[in-house]
Amino acid sequence: MIEIKDLHKSYKIGKNSLHVLKGINFSVEEGELVAIMGSSGSGKSTLLNILGMLDEADLGTYHLDGVEIKNLTEKTAANYRNKFLGFIFQSFNLINYKSALDNVALPLYYQNINRKERMERAMSYLEKVGLADWAKHLPNELSGGQKQRVAIARALAGQPKVILADELTGALDSTTSYEIMNLIQEINDEGKTILVVTHEDDIAHMTKRIVNLKDGVIIDDRKVKQVKALENV
Amino acid sequence: MFSLERWLEVFEAISKNKLRTFLTGFSVATGILILVLLLGVGEGMKNGVEEQFQQDATNRISVYTGVTGVEYKGLNPGRRIQFKNQDYDLLVKNFGDEIEYKSSVYRIWTGLASYKDKSGSYRLEGVLPDYQFLENAGMIQGRFINEEDQEAFTKNVVIGKKVRDELFEDENPLGKLIEVRDINFKVVGVFQDPGGDREESKVLMSLATMQRVFGAGQDIRNLSFTLPKEESFDIALKKSNALISKLEAMLKAKHTVSPIDNSAINISNSIENSKRFYDLTANIKLFFWLIGLASLLAGIIGVSNIMLIIVKERTKEIGIRKALGAKPMSIVGMVLHESIFVTAVSGFMGLIIGLVLLEFVGPMINTEFISNPEVSFNIAISTVIVLVIAGAIAGFFPAWRGAKIKPINALREE
Ligand SMILES: Nc1ncnc2c1ncn2[C@@H]1O[C@H](COP(=O)(O)OP(=O)(O)OP(=O)(O)O)[C@@H](O)[C@H]1O
Ligand SMILES: [Mg+2]
């Protein structure tokens, strides 16, 4: 599903350049649930953003579902983001003036799906995350956990091939975090490929594979026995 | 632009972001309002000045007769040409649409007039009602000669201020009888004339009365008329020259005068005097156009600024939308669609408020130099359209930049 080879990325800060990713080789099969770990500043988010086509690598190749992601026009990139990828962010990134339902429906708007069907589909995903009753509420009327559920529903709504989550539990207490992870596990059990960035061990162990980043390279990549989040709740 | 989905999306953004919508709308509406008021006051000032200097603008044309200078069609030179009422009728018939005020005049240069024991020698003139405007005579008492005086041959006269002062001193002349060349006339009005004493030493009666009482038959001494004000001096000059040459040709043909004869029929006009007036109003117009353009420019800059701020404020939202798969053009379209819609609606609101203010408050303003401020609807609408288009163009660049920004950078924005 995801295949990257010798990926490099540096940031320019004034005259200096900060080499963040120093040759990452890494692949993910369909249906995997992977945690990317590493200390702060190790380049986890940078990697995830490149995988999500929110940012571009300097060097290396990236194939997503067999398609090479390289020198894409803005339009094609937008198209791929819309069709292939679903994002979940630490800070939720919901549009604050749109209701939960409208937020979930937004990826479908960019798939040119008509309003009625958009709303029906969005509603079904809200049901899936257990927020059907909150459909008309604005994000600031929701708790952190609820916001993240809305974000998950939105990430699912576009029926992407891969879901990318950056510290999706970073802003939540542990009980809520486990509930969210339980949802992630359910979605993964249905076959969706999911990558989560986290620096919390317990969260990482709720995935099936942990990739450890340090100083811009992968120092460890192993399958783990998945801990069911439900057991912790 | 015409997709219903986009409209719904835009309406949602507008109605859920009331403060942003209000601030944008408010500044555009006030901008247009100020512009409309400014143009209105400019127009009012132009009107006021035009009123003040109105009489300078009128092109007064007089036609006199003399004796023929050259032989023509077997007629010897030295023949005196005499205008009759028919010549006036001919003028009205052929040029009635082009001229403003008109009168034929019969004149006796000196006539003895007396009241009680006082008397004086004054010019006597038989005129038509329009003559008041031809001479710019202002009534200080009573009325001017009217149609009825003309039709009923009334023995009513209007006297100049000097005549009143000499014959009546402090007595009220209205309704009193004065004797002119041994015939009694009733005074119905007193006029003053910017021309001063000489013009105010006149006794005026209706042309018909004068012709009958003084045995003038159908004779008239001259034809006087004015041409209306034109857009510019050049137009006025062109029209004046065209009319004069047609009129001259017509009168010469009628009185069998050679086309090259230049003493039998004389036409004088005062168009050169009006040049100053036209220059003045043209300058006022130019001045307010410049001010208008300057404020339009200020409005455009204002709208561009708003657009810049809106795009800045929406950067994070743009980042989210891009992460969800929005194409750059769809971002640009969304931003522009909303801002064009808001600027257009609020622009028209400002326009309407401005027009309503001018309509109802305008007539109350009537100082010496501002009169009836108003603004042409077309001009006002054009300014709104220009502002909306300029706003769209000015908004395009920040919107485009916003759409081009890497999603990750847009998302980092707070
Ligand atoms: N846009 C940027 N410009 C400059 N430097 C950046 C930028 N984004 C990240 N960096 C730097 O790159 C390095 C890696 O950042 P990254 O966000 O990938 O780390 P991370 O592993 O996600 O850390 P954390 O766990 O704190 O989120 C950091 O040193 C960071 O300061
Ligand atoms: Mg990070």
XYZ file of C-alpha atoms and ligand atoms in Angstrom:
679
model
C 0.000 0.000 0.000
C 2.802 2.388 1.005
C 6.358 2.016 -0.202
C 9.099 4.567 0.429
C 12.730 4.344 -0.440
C 15.614 6.474 0.771
C 13.462 9.400 1.732
C 15.229 12.637 2.696
C 13.859 15.850 4.002
C 15.504 18.945 5.388
C 14.082 22.239 6.538
C 15.709 25.541 5.765
C 15.971 27.799 8.751
C 17.568 31.004 7.606
C 20.938 30.048 6.130
C 21.110 26.710 7.907
C 19.337 23.629 6.864
C 18.109 21.008 9.279
C 18.323 17.500 7.968
C 15.303 15.805 9.557
C 14.768 12.624 7.533
C 17.997 10.957 6.505
C 17.051 8.089 4.276
C 13.915 6.324 5.369
C 13.058 2.951 3.858
C 9.732 1.619 4.833
C 6.660 -0.104 3.515
C 3.177 -0.809 4.750
C 0.830 -3.539 3.527
C -2.870 -3.154 3.126
C -4.769 -3.647 6.367
C -1.850 -2.883 8.657
C -2.103 -0.755 11.780
C 1.290 0.862 12.338
C 2.584 3.122 15.098
C 5.437 5.489 14.366
C 7.332 6.317 17.513
C 10.318 8.354 18.464
C 11.374 11.169 20.695
C 10.210 14.681 20.131
C 11.848 16.204 17.102
C 12.788 12.851 15.610
C 10.803 13.588 12.466
C 7.618 11.565 12.998
C 5.249 14.303 11.903
C 7.514 15.212 9.033
C 7.346 11.656 7.745
C 3.610 11.420 8.188
C 3.039 14.740 6.403
C 5.054 13.533 3.448
C 3.091 10.302 3.376
C -0.051 12.402 3.486
C 1.122 14.640 0.617
C 0.772 17.662 2.838
C 4.484 18.207 2.371
C 7.079 17.036 -0.119
C 10.268 15.074 0.315
C 13.562 16.339 -1.055
C 14.837 12.967 -2.211
C 13.613 9.416 -2.478
C 10.611 7.683 -3.915
C 7.137 7.213 -2.596
C 4.526 4.860 -4.003
C 1.006 4.944 -2.710
C -1.133 2.004 -3.812
C 1.197 1.510 -6.755
C 1.078 5.116 -7.879
C 4.292 7.066 -7.783
C 3.892 10.303 -5.879
C 6.267 12.628 -7.633
C 6.085 16.068 -9.205
C 2.333 16.074 -8.989
C 0.371 19.127 -10.052
C -1.588 20.777 -7.284
C -4.744 19.487 -8.855
C -3.639 15.851 -8.977
C -2.229 16.071 -5.459
C -5.588 17.382 -4.271
C -7.286 14.553 -6.064
C -5.071 11.920 -4.453
C -5.446 13.435 -1.002
C -9.158 13.369 -1.476
C -9.388 9.788 -2.744
C -6.492 7.982 -1.070
C -5.974 9.647 2.283
C -7.810 10.454 5.477
C -6.220 12.622 8.137
C -6.662 12.767 11.879
C -4.787 15.507 13.707
C -3.864 16.067 17.323
C -5.671 19.410 17.275
C -8.691 17.936 15.423
C -8.673 20.626 12.706
C -12.409 20.774 12.375
C -13.877 23.802 10.624
C -15.291 25.745 13.525
C -18.294 27.250 11.793
C -19.510 23.957 10.378
C -21.634 21.473 12.290
C -20.255 18.008 13.056
C -22.290 16.637 10.164
C -21.084 19.267 7.697
C -17.492 18.690 8.754
C -17.813 14.982 8.097
C -19.471 15.674 4.739
C -16.710 17.985 3.528
C -14.443 15.369 1.870
C -17.507 14.233 -0.077
C -18.126 17.807 -1.250
C -14.717 17.647 -2.889
C -15.696 14.338 -4.475
C -18.590 16.173 -6.135
C -21.178 14.025 -4.449
C -24.560 15.661 -4.268
C -25.783 17.189 -1.069
C -28.392 14.658 -0.175
C -26.100 11.680 -0.525
C -23.325 13.571 1.217
C -25.491 14.126 4.230
C -26.691 10.541 4.324
C -23.195 9.137 4.134
C -21.834 11.627 6.643
C -24.620 10.702 9.006
C -23.826 7.019 8.738
C -20.191 7.693 9.708
C -21.299 9.849 12.617
C -23.451 6.938 13.736
C -20.453 4.671 13.440
C -18.451 6.867 15.836
C -21.460 7.127 18.112
C -22.231 10.808 17.568
C -25.468 10.715 15.592
C -27.164 12.787 18.264
C -24.498 15.483 17.990
C -24.739 15.941 14.243
C -26.026 19.508 14.406
C -23.554 20.691 17.011
C -20.646 22.992 16.274
C -17.153 21.761 17.202
C -16.869 24.132 20.157
C -19.930 22.507 21.690
C -18.167 19.133 21.732
C -15.642 17.599 24.131
C -12.144 16.751 22.945
C -13.027 13.090 22.569
C -16.136 13.932 20.627
C -14.198 16.270 18.361
C -11.707 13.526 17.642
C -14.558 11.157 16.838
C -15.918 13.699 14.382
C -12.449 13.952 12.866
C -12.286 10.153 12.578
C -15.684 10.073 10.920
C -14.474 12.750 8.525
C -11.313 10.791 7.754
C -13.435 7.752 6.977
C -16.084 9.573 4.987
C -14.030 9.902 1.830
C -13.410 6.118 1.876
C -9.639 6.554 1.671
C -7.133 3.733 1.243
C -4.986 4.926 4.131
C -5.708 6.810 7.318
C -2.930 8.909 8.812
C -3.204 10.048 12.394
C -0.748 12.389 14.091
C -0.889 12.198 17.896
C -4.589 11.619 17.649
C -4.828 11.036 21.395
C -2.337 13.731 22.308
C -4.971 16.109 23.556
C -7.129 13.552 25.343
C -7.147 11.911 28.777
C -6.311 8.235 28.924
C -9.859 6.884 29.153
C -10.916 8.926 26.166
C -7.707 7.953 24.391
C -8.526 4.291 24.783
C -12.041 4.807 23.500
C -10.609 6.526 20.460
C -8.050 3.747 19.990
C -10.819 1.199 20.267
C -12.539 2.950 17.384
C -9.295 2.919 15.417
C -8.905 -0.793 16.047
C -12.458 -1.449 14.896
C -11.841 0.467 11.703
C -8.606 -1.436 11.175
C -10.393 -4.711 11.794
C -12.667 -3.817 8.923
C -9.550 -3.770 6.729
C -8.485 -0.140 6.616
C -4.758 0.637 6.563
C -3.884 3.017 9.398
C -0.695 4.786 10.470
C -0.561 6.559 13.806
C 2.191 8.762 15.117
C 2.507 8.641 18.860
C 5.080 8.895 21.585
C 2.974 6.978 24.124
C 3.928 3.346 24.594
C 0.484 2.135 25.581
C -1.061 3.687 22.494
C 1.683 2.213 20.317
C 1.004 -1.241 21.696
C -2.584 -1.034 20.608
C -1.278 -1.178 17.023
C 0.133 -4.242 15.282
C 3.549 -2.873 14.381
C 5.855 -0.260 15.881
C 8.366 1.709 13.849
C 10.951 3.614 15.848
C 12.555 6.740 14.509
C 15.683 8.328 15.800
C 17.788 11.089 14.334
C 16.039 10.802 11.024
C 16.416 7.086 10.470
C 14.400 4.032 11.439
C 16.234 2.256 14.220
C 13.652 -0.379 14.923
C 10.655 -1.838 13.094
C 8.828 -4.811 14.562
C 5.455 -6.451 14.755
C 3.881 -6.451 18.215
C 1.072 -8.308 19.864
C -1.894 -6.012 19.709
C -3.413 -4.936 23.003
C -7.130 -4.459 22.641
C -8.040 -0.982 23.762
C -11.348 -2.177 25.134
C -9.545 -4.151 27.840
C -8.156 -0.927 29.265
C -11.350 1.039 29.331
C -19.966 30.359 -10.066
C -23.298 28.916 -10.996
C -23.075 25.684 -9.110
C -25.761 25.408 -6.508
C -23.427 23.435 -4.260
C -20.972 26.317 -4.245
C -23.730 28.791 -3.458
C -24.846 26.678 -0.516
C -21.265 26.433 0.697
C -20.847 30.201 0.368
C -24.133 30.983 2.091
C -23.127 28.736 4.939
C -19.792 30.509 5.300
C -21.510 33.896 5.145
C -24.216 33.153 7.639
C -21.953 31.340 10.085
C -19.285 34.027 9.998
C -21.503 36.967 10.772
C -18.805 39.231 12.105
C -16.583 38.807 9.083
C -19.532 39.283 6.754
C -20.669 42.323 8.690
C -17.252 43.970 8.763
C -16.644 43.401 5.073
C -20.134 44.496 4.163
C -20.034 47.488 6.450
C -16.809 48.882 5.087
C -17.843 48.342 1.487
C -21.279 49.846 2.122
C -19.887 52.923 3.873
C -17.292 53.315 1.154
C -19.938 53.329 -1.536
C -22.192 55.518 0.588
C -19.479 58.126 0.970
C -18.660 57.943 -2.705
C -22.290 58.425 -3.688
C -22.714 61.343 -1.292
C -19.526 62.887 -2.571
C -20.606 62.614 -6.177
C -23.983 63.983 -5.145
C -22.492 66.988 -3.399
C -20.234 67.534 -6.394
C -23.228 67.529 -8.676
C -25.042 69.824 -6.247
C -22.137 72.209 -6.275
C -22.136 72.177 -10.042
C -25.860 72.862 -10.019
C -25.404 75.668 -7.495
C -22.674 77.334 -9.480
C -24.641 76.914 -12.656
C -27.592 78.624 -11.033
C -25.404 81.438 -9.802
C -23.897 82.070 -13.172
C -26.839 80.921 -15.227
C -27.301 84.113 -17.139
C -23.726 84.031 -18.313
C -24.439 80.724 -19.930
C -27.362 81.799 -22.051
C -26.574 82.557 -25.595
C -28.826 85.398 -26.544
C -29.379 85.961 -30.217
C -30.958 89.097 -31.709
C -31.943 89.674 -35.288
C -32.161 93.245 -36.596
C -32.945 94.609 -39.995
C -31.258 97.356 -41.952
C -31.044 98.476 -45.570
C -29.867 96.228 -48.400
C -26.308 96.709 -49.519
C -26.278 94.970 -52.892
C -28.586 94.624 -55.826
C -30.444 91.342 -55.940
C -32.984 89.895 -58.374
C -33.574 93.266 -59.977
C -34.091 95.032 -56.653
C -31.932 98.067 -56.029
C -29.692 98.398 -53.013
C -30.732 100.807 -50.271
C -34.052 99.085 -49.708
C -35.140 98.968 -46.024
C -36.150 95.566 -44.726
C -39.044 95.478 -42.275
C -39.821 92.466 -40.031
C -43.479 91.600 -39.511
C -45.211 89.275 -37.089
C -44.914 86.574 -39.760
C -41.149 86.601 -39.393
C -41.532 85.791 -35.726
C -44.041 83.058 -36.570
C -41.564 81.674 -39.077
C -38.860 81.610 -36.435
C -41.084 79.734 -34.006
C -42.282 77.328 -36.650
C -38.811 76.414 -37.877
C -36.687 76.656 -34.777
C -39.183 76.393 -31.925
C -37.672 73.128 -30.716
C -34.146 74.407 -30.571
C -34.677 77.688 -28.818
C -35.495 78.395 -25.229
C -37.031 81.860 -24.689
C -38.233 83.960 -27.562
C -39.862 87.289 -28.185
C -40.325 89.770 -30.923
C -39.980 93.415 -29.958
C -41.448 96.683 -31.193
C -39.716 99.756 -29.877
C -40.232 103.494 -29.703
C -36.993 105.072 -28.565
C -38.524 107.978 -26.695
C -41.940 108.339 -25.251
C -43.098 110.904 -22.720
C -44.750 109.359 -19.697
C -46.314 111.174 -16.767
C -47.997 110.540 -13.456
C -49.683 113.435 -11.666
C -47.182 116.285 -11.890
C -44.129 114.208 -12.667
C -42.976 113.149 -16.092
C -40.027 111.677 -17.951
C -38.942 110.406 -21.314
C -38.543 106.660 -21.551
C -38.062 103.962 -24.063
C -41.304 102.162 -24.947
C -41.256 98.507 -25.867
C -43.923 96.068 -26.957
C -42.842 92.567 -25.948
C -43.985 88.992 -25.383
C -44.036 87.311 -21.931
C -40.703 85.489 -22.504
C -38.997 88.862 -22.757
C -38.667 88.891 -18.989
C -36.240 85.963 -19.196
C -34.471 87.283 -22.247
C -33.649 90.443 -20.330
C -33.163 88.709 -17.001
C -35.650 91.161 -15.589
C -36.514 90.440 -11.982
C -39.935 91.481 -10.726
C -39.765 93.591 -7.592
C -43.456 94.388 -7.621
C -46.484 92.893 -9.364
C -46.093 90.790 -12.473
C -44.670 90.857 -15.962
C -46.619 91.167 -19.216
C -48.526 87.926 -19.810
C -50.361 86.082 -22.558
C -53.614 87.722 -21.685
C -52.151 91.207 -22.122
C -51.057 90.079 -25.552
C -54.326 88.497 -26.590
C -56.729 91.060 -25.142
C -54.693 94.140 -26.082
C -54.858 95.288 -22.462
C -53.475 98.676 -21.648
C -51.263 97.248 -18.918
C -47.630 98.278 -18.557
C -44.656 97.079 -16.596
C -42.204 99.803 -15.676
C -38.526 99.758 -14.847
C -37.332 100.614 -11.382
C -35.951 103.966 -12.525
C -39.312 104.899 -14.016
C -41.003 104.068 -10.753
C -38.506 106.075 -8.716
C -38.927 109.133 -10.948
C -42.702 109.096 -11.410
C -43.908 107.604 -8.139
C -41.128 108.274 -5.638
C -42.422 106.492 -2.529
C -45.941 105.891 -3.768
C -47.010 102.354 -4.652
C -47.342 102.321 -8.452
C -49.368 99.118 -8.772
C -52.834 99.750 -10.174
C -52.086 103.428 -10.886
C -52.645 104.953 -14.282
C -49.810 106.649 -16.113
C -50.114 108.663 -19.269
C -47.857 107.629 -22.121
C -48.035 109.705 -25.260
C -51.456 110.947 -24.126
C -52.881 107.468 -23.556
C -53.585 106.004 -20.116
C -51.960 102.735 -19.078
C -52.270 100.816 -15.850
C -49.058 99.794 -14.033
C -49.128 96.060 -13.200
C -45.510 95.484 -12.315
C -42.090 96.918 -11.620
C -38.897 95.214 -12.746
C -35.228 95.590 -12.117
C -32.555 94.655 -14.584
C -28.935 93.670 -14.003
C -28.167 96.040 -16.901
C -28.806 98.991 -14.575
C -30.413 102.405 -15.080
C -30.461 102.357 -18.835
C -32.377 99.079 -18.916
C -34.639 100.187 -16.104
C -35.746 103.361 -17.907
C -38.246 101.426 -19.946
C -41.997 101.090 -20.129
C -43.074 97.683 -21.408
C -46.423 96.593 -22.732
C -47.625 93.678 -24.786
C -46.531 93.682 -28.394
C -50.100 93.458 -29.653
C -51.171 96.463 -27.574
C -48.231 98.495 -28.732
C -48.725 97.707 -32.408
C -52.393 98.667 -32.180
C -52.146 101.749 -29.948
C -49.204 103.267 -31.784
C -50.359 102.324 -35.253
C -47.504 99.970 -36.009
C -49.631 97.403 -37.811
C -47.718 94.111 -37.981
C -44.284 95.699 -37.709
C -41.632 94.448 -35.342
C -38.156 95.807 -34.772
C -36.274 92.680 -33.890
C -36.426 89.050 -32.958
C -34.754 87.940 -29.772
C -34.304 84.472 -28.464
C -31.972 82.353 -26.398
C -30.470 78.945 -26.933
C -30.464 76.514 -24.035
C -27.350 75.551 -22.136
C -25.374 72.710 -23.679
C -22.999 70.079 -22.348
C -19.966 72.038 -23.424
C -18.944 75.261 -25.038
C -17.989 73.522 -28.252
C -21.404 71.985 -28.644
C -23.077 75.289 -27.815
C -20.934 77.095 -30.370
C -21.590 74.536 -33.054
C -25.336 74.569 -32.532
C -25.437 78.340 -32.338
C -23.511 78.763 -35.597
C -25.621 76.183 -37.377
C -28.850 77.793 -36.274
C -27.713 81.300 -37.139
C -26.707 80.385 -40.662
C -29.942 78.517 -41.319
C -31.992 81.383 -39.895
C -30.092 83.944 -41.892
C -30.555 82.012 -45.115
C -34.243 81.625 -44.398
C -34.865 85.292 -43.626
C -32.808 86.463 -46.585
C -34.760 84.231 -48.919
C -38.038 85.463 -47.537
C -37.122 89.141 -47.889
C -35.381 88.674 -51.236
C -31.987 89.678 -49.931
C -28.790 88.558 -51.603
C -26.942 85.797 -49.727
C -23.830 87.985 -49.773
C -25.611 91.071 -48.417
C -24.376 91.771 -44.928
C -26.227 94.914 -43.974
C -29.898 94.052 -44.497
C -30.224 91.380 -41.858
C -27.948 91.405 -38.823
C -27.731 88.621 -36.353
C -25.768 89.143 -33.153
C -25.101 86.594 -30.480
C -23.476 86.502 -27.087
C -21.942 83.047 -27.226
C -18.421 84.283 -26.551
C -19.548 85.549 -23.159
C -20.648 82.103 -22.172
C -17.248 80.555 -22.638
C -16.194 81.531 -19.125
C -19.233 79.834 -17.680
C -18.622 76.649 -19.577
C -14.988 76.648 -18.493
C -16.019 77.072 -14.878
C -18.523 74.225 -14.866
C -16.118 71.993 -16.775
C -13.506 72.620 -14.101
C -15.914 71.867 -11.296
C -16.887 68.659 -13.020
C -13.267 67.691 -13.517
C -12.513 68.442 -9.882
C -15.237 66.198 -8.592
C -14.396 63.479 -11.043
C -10.871 63.509 -9.719
C -12.106 63.394 -6.143
C -14.510 60.631 -7.109
C -11.761 58.636 -8.780
C -9.515 59.141 -5.792
C -12.147 57.875 -3.407
C -12.946 54.998 -5.728
C -9.264 54.133 -5.620
C -9.337 54.364 -1.840
C -12.344 52.052 -1.898
C -10.509 49.571 -4.084
C -7.532 49.625 -1.761
C -9.883 49.149 1.160
C -11.577 46.179 -0.451
C -8.209 44.653 -1.344
C -7.119 45.011 2.258
C -10.237 43.306 3.468
C -9.629 40.476 1.035
C -6.095 40.131 2.298
C -7.308 39.918 5.867
C -10.044 37.457 4.991
C -7.636 35.126 3.241
C -5.221 35.430 6.152
C -7.980 34.680 8.601
C -9.061 31.679 6.587
C -5.585 30.230 6.069
C -6.113 27.447 8.558
C -9.480 26.608 7.058
C -7.844 26.586 3.635
C -5.250 24.156 4.973
C -7.968 21.861 6.313
C -9.862 21.993 3.049
C -6.717 21.247 1.071
C -5.937 18.288 3.325
C -9.417 17.015 2.514
C -8.774 17.370 -1.186
C -9.779 20.880 -2.220
C -8.170 21.930 -5.488
C -6.504 25.359 -5.658
C -9.118 26.691 -8.053
C -11.889 25.598 -5.758
C -10.273 27.526 -2.894
C -9.876 30.630 -5.056
C -13.422 30.241 -6.276
C -14.771 29.887 -2.766
C -12.970 32.973 -1.445
C -13.835 35.115 -4.459
C -17.396 33.911 -4.669
C -18.018 34.879 -1.092
C -16.296 38.229 -1.299
C -17.863 39.198 -4.610
C -21.244 38.284 -3.243
C -20.730 40.235 -0.029
C -19.199 43.287 -1.728
C -21.900 43.344 -4.386
C -24.775 43.081 -1.917
C -23.340 45.558 0.558
C -22.189 47.828 -2.255
C -25.727 48.024 -3.549
C -26.992 48.593 -0.053
C -24.600 51.511 0.384
C -25.678 52.763 -3.012
C -29.346 52.637 -2.150
C -28.851 54.309 1.232
C -26.827 57.000 -0.510
C -29.456 57.544 -3.191
C -32.241 57.635 -0.614
C -30.318 60.168 1.476
C -29.719 62.351 -1.553
C -33.332 61.984 -2.599
C -34.803 63.045 0.731
C -32.138 65.169 2.363
C -30.788 66.621 -0.867
C -33.659 68.984 -1.602
C -33.319 70.459 1.892
C -29.803 71.583 1.151
C -29.990 74.811 -0.734
C -27.135 77.063 0.132
C -25.770 79.600 -2.253
C -23.388 77.240 -3.942
C -24.978 73.826 -3.445
C -28.315 73.150 -4.978
C -30.206 69.913 -5.442
C -27.369 67.462 -4.905
C -28.027 64.302 -6.866
C -26.152 61.580 -8.597
C -26.928 59.798 -11.787
C -28.056 56.263 -11.140
C -25.873 54.938 -13.930
C -22.754 56.521 -12.562
C -23.547 55.261 -9.085
C -24.163 51.733 -10.319
C -21.000 51.792 -12.386
C -18.973 52.720 -9.320
C -20.386 49.745 -7.455
C -19.619 47.445 -10.366
C -16.119 48.846 -10.715
C -15.570 48.362 -7.000
C -16.819 44.792 -7.065
C -14.704 43.900 -10.092
C -11.669 45.654 -8.689
C -12.260 43.908 -5.372
C -12.428 40.584 -7.159
C -9.224 41.257 -9.067
C -7.500 42.544 -5.970
C -8.821 39.595 -3.993
C -7.681 37.095 -6.562
C -4.017 37.406 -5.685
C -4.237 36.764 -1.963
C -6.775 34.027 -2.655
C -4.439 32.456 -5.189
C -1.504 32.689 -2.822
C -3.653 31.197 -0.079
C -4.616 28.356 -2.372
C -1.012 27.714 -3.386
C 0.379 27.587 0.118
C 1.520 24.115 1.158
C -1.251 22.497 3.183
C 1.136 21.738 5.999
C 2.059 25.410 6.307
C -1.557 26.475 6.155
C -2.473 23.986 8.862
C 0.265 25.254 11.145
C -1.371 28.691 11.081
C -3.421 29.588 14.095
N 8.260 23.810 8.959
C 9.385 23.592 9.631
N 10.409 24.438 9.484
C 11.569 24.224 10.127
N 11.804 23.200 10.917
C 10.822 22.311 11.135
C 9.557 22.473 10.483
N 8.768 21.443 10.857
C 9.511 20.688 11.701
N 10.734 21.217 11.864
C 11.836 20.625 12.664
O 12.045 19.323 12.206
C 12.282 18.468 13.259
C 11.286 17.318 13.224
O 9.995 17.828 13.451
P 8.724 16.897 13.569
O 7.564 17.786 13.738
O 8.715 15.955 12.431
O 9.037 16.122 14.897
P 8.139 15.081 15.674
O 8.884 13.837 15.688
O 6.790 15.073 15.129
O 8.137 15.726 17.121
P 6.935 15.800 18.184
O 6.899 14.508 18.846
O 7.358 16.880 19.094
O 5.686 16.130 17.435
C 12.161 19.309 14.521
O 13.462 19.641 14.969
C 11.440 20.520 14.105
O 11.892 21.628 14.847
Mg 4.880 15.660 15.754
